[in-house]
XYZ file of C-alpha atoms in Angstrom:
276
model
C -13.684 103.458 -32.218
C -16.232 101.128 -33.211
C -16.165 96.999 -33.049
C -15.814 97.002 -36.853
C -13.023 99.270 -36.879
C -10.609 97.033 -34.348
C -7.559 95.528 -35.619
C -8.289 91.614 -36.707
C -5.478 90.454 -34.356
C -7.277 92.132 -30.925
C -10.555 90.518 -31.900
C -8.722 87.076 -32.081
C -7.311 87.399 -29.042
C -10.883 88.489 -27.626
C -11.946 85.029 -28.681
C -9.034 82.539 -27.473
C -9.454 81.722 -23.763
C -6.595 83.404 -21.509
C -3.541 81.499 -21.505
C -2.447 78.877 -18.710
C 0.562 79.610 -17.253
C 2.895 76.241 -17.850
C 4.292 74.565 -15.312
C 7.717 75.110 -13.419
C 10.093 72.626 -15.327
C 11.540 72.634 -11.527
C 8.562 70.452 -10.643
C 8.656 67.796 -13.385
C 12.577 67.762 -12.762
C 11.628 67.276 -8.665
C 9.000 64.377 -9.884
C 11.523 62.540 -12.152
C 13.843 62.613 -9.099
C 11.554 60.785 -7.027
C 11.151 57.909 -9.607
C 14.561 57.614 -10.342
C 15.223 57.044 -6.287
C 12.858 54.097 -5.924
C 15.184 50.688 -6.202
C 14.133 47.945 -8.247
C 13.136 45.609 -5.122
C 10.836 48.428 -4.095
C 9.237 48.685 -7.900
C 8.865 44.528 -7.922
C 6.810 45.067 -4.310
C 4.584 47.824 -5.129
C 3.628 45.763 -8.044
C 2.694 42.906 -6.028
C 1.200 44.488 -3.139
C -1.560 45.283 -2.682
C -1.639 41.605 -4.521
C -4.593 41.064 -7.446
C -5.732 37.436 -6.931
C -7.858 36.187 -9.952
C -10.401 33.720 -9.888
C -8.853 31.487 -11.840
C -5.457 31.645 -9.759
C -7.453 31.048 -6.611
C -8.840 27.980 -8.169
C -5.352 26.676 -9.121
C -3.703 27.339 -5.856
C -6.517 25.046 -3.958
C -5.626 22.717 -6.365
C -1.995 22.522 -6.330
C -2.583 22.480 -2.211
C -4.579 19.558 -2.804
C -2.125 17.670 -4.354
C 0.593 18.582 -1.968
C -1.607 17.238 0.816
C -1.917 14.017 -0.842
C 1.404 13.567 -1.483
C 2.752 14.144 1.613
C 0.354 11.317 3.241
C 1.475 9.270 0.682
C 5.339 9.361 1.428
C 4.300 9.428 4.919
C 2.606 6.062 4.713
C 5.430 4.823 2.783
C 7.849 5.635 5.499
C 5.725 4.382 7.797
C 5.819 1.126 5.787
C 9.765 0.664 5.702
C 10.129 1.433 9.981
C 9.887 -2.401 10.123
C 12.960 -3.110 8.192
C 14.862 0.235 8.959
C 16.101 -0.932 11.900
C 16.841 -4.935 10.910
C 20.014 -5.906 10.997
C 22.188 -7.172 8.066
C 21.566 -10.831 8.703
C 17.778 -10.467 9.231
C 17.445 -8.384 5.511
C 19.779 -11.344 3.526
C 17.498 -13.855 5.161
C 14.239 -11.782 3.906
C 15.887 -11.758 0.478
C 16.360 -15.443 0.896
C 12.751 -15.841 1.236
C 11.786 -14.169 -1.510
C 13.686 -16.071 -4.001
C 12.503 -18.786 -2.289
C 8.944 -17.582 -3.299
C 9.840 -17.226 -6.624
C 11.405 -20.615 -7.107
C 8.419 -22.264 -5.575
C 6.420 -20.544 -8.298
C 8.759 -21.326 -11.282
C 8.765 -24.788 -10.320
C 4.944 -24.674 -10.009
C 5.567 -23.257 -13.571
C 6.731 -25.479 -15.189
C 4.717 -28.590 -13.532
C 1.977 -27.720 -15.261
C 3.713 -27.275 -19.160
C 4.919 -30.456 -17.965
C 1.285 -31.141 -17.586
C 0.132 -29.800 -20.558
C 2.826 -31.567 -23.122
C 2.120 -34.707 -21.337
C -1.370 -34.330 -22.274
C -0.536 -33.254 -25.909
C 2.051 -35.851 -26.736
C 0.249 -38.966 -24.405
C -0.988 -41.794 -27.257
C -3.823 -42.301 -24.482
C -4.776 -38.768 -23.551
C -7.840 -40.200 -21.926
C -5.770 -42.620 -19.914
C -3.396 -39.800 -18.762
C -5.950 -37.141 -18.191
C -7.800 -39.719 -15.820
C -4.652 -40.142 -13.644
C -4.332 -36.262 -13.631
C -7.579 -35.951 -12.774
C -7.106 -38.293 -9.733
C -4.216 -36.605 -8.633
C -5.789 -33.249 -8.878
C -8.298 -34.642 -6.714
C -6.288 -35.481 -4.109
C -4.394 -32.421 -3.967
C -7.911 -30.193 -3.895
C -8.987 -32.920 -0.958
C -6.211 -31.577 1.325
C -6.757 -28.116 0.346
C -10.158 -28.226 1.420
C -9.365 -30.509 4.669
C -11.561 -33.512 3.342
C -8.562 -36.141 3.357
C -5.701 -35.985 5.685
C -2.313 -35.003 4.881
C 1.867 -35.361 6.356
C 4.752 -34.426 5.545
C 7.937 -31.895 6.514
C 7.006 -28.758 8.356
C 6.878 -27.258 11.089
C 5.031 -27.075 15.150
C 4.399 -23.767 16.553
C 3.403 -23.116 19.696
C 2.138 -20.007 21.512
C 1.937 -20.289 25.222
C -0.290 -17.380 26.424
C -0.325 -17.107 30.347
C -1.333 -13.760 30.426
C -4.486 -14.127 27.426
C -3.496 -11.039 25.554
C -3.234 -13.457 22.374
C -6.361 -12.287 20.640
C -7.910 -13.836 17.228
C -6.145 -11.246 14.971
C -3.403 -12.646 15.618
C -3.446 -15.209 14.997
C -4.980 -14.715 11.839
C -2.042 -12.895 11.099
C -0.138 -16.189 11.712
C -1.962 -18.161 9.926
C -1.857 -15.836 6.618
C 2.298 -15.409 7.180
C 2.331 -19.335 7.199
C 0.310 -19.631 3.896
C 2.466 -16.684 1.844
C 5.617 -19.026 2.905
C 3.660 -21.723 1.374
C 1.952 -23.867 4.226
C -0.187 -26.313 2.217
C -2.023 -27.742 4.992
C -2.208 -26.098 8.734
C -4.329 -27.567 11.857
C -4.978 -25.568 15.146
C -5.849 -27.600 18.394
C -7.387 -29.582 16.443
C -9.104 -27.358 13.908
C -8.539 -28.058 10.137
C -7.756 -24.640 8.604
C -9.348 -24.196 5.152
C -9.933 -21.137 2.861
C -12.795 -20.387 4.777
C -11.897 -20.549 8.165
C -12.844 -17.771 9.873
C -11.334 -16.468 13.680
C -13.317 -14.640 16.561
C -12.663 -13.431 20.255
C -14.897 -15.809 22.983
C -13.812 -14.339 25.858
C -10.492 -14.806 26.877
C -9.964 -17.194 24.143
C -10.472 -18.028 20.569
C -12.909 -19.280 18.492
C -11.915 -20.884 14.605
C -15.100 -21.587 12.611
C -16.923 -21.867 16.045
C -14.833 -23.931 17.929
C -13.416 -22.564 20.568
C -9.998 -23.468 21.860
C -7.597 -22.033 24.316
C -4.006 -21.617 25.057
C -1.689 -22.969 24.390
C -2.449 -22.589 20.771
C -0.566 -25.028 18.376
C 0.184 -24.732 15.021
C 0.558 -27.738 12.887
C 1.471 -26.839 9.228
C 2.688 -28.935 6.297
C 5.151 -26.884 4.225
C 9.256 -25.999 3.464
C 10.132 -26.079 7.065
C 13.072 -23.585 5.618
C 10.629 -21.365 3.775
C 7.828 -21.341 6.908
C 10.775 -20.446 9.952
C 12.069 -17.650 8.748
C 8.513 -16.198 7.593
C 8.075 -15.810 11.130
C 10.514 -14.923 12.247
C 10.926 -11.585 10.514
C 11.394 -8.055 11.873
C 8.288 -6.972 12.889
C 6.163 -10.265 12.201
C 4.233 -12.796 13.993
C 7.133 -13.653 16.642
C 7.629 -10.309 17.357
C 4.262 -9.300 17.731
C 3.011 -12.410 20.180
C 6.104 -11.471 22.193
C 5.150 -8.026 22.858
C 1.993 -9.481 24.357
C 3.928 -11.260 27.028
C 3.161 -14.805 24.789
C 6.192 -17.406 24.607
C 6.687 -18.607 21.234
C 8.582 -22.008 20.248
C 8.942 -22.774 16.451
C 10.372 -27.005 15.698
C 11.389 -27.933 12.233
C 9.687 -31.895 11.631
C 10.480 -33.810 8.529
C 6.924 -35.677 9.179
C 4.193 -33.576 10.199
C 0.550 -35.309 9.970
C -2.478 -32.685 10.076
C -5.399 -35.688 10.444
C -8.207 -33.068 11.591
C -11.064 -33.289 8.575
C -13.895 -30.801 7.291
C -16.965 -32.518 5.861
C -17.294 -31.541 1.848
C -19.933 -28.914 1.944
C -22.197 -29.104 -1.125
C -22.579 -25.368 -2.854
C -26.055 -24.093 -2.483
C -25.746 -21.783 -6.200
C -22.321 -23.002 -7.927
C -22.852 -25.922 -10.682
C -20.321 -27.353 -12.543
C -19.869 -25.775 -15.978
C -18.472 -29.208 -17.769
């Protein structure tokens, strides 16, 4: 029999490529099995490991690290801060408080001494007359801020007896700015008028303000609230404490006349003019 005379169907399955067995449904039933035993915390950690870390997340995970650092340090410091008055007792924390307000009045009344000032000025009939008298007052007051004139009144003596010259000029540096927060107006030390500029420096085993040198025992003269300036330094943690770790005896007396009579000569400015 000739090619022409086969049956269509045998030439059509000449053509088709052979047939591929299909597989045993007992196989894909065997797979699905598997699947269906894998629990859900074991699908949630093959999808994270091996884990796929973008660019992008990288970037944002320095970041966040970064601020985490910072913040950390911060309420470290801050903690660090508050150790002084952790430990204070109830007494020392009330008489803190008592200070503060004490600040406060002292700047209230400051407050409202100078709209005193100012409607004085603005009501006076001789404005000229009254701004004179200001002007002299003012005058006066900027004389013993700047140790030109000398100055008394209530405050307070401290004394710092250092046998052992461990007292060094940070110190009492650190006195000297406690005493002018608790508003000391004027202070002398050993003889030393303390102005806005003084400056303090180690000369050996003693100190040297504005390049005078002077040596223990150092005492503090200082015009101011004697019940403001006491308790400034006598605070958890403050000047007392401190000089008293260094093996330095510290005696504080309340005065109701102090005189601090050490002057500075007025030092011209080299560049400032007045602008009047």
């Amino acid at each position: 029999m000739s090619e022409q005379d086969e049956a269509p169907e045998n030439r059509l399955r000449k053509e088709l490529p052979e047939e591929v067995p299909a597989a045993p449904a007992e196989e894909d039933a065997r797979e699905d099995r598997s699947e269906v035993r894998l629990t859900g915390r074991q699908r949630l950690v093959n999808g994270l490991w091996p884990p796929r870390v973008s660019r992008a997340q990288l970037i944002v995970a320095v970041l966040l690290f970064g601020l985490g650092f910072g913040l950390a340090v911060q309420v470290a410091s801050n903690s660090e801060g508050s150790n002084a008055l952790r430990g204070a007792r109830q007494e020392d924390l009330v008489r803190i408080l008592d200070e503060l307000d004490d600040r406060t009045q002292r700047l209230e009344d400051e407050k409202q001494g100078l709209e005193k000032q100012r409607q004085e000025l603005e009501n006076s009939s001789d404005q000229a007359e009254e701004a004179r008298k200001q002007t002299v007052e003012k005058e006066k007051q900027l004389g013993i801020l700047a140790g030109t004139v000398a100055a008394q009144g209530p405050g307070i003596t401290m004394t710092i007896d250092d046998t052992k010259g461990t007292v060094e000029a940070d110190m009492l540096l650190d006195a000297i700015q406690e005493l002018r927060a608790a508003g000391a107006e004027a202070i002398q030390v050993n003889g030393v008028r303390v102005v806005a500029g003084t400056y303090l420096s180690d000369s050996g085993k003693s100190v040297s303000v504005d390049g005078n040198k002077i040596t223990a025992p150092y005492r503090f003269k200082v015009i101011g609230k004697p019940q403001d300036l006491e308790p400034a330094l006598n605070i958890p943690g403050g000047v007392v404490q401190t000089l008293e770790k260094e093996q330095a005896t510290v005696t504080v007396e309340r005065s109701t006349k102090i005189v601090v009579d050490a002057l500075r000569a007025a030092k011209q400015p080299d560049y400032a003019r007045s602008s009047s």
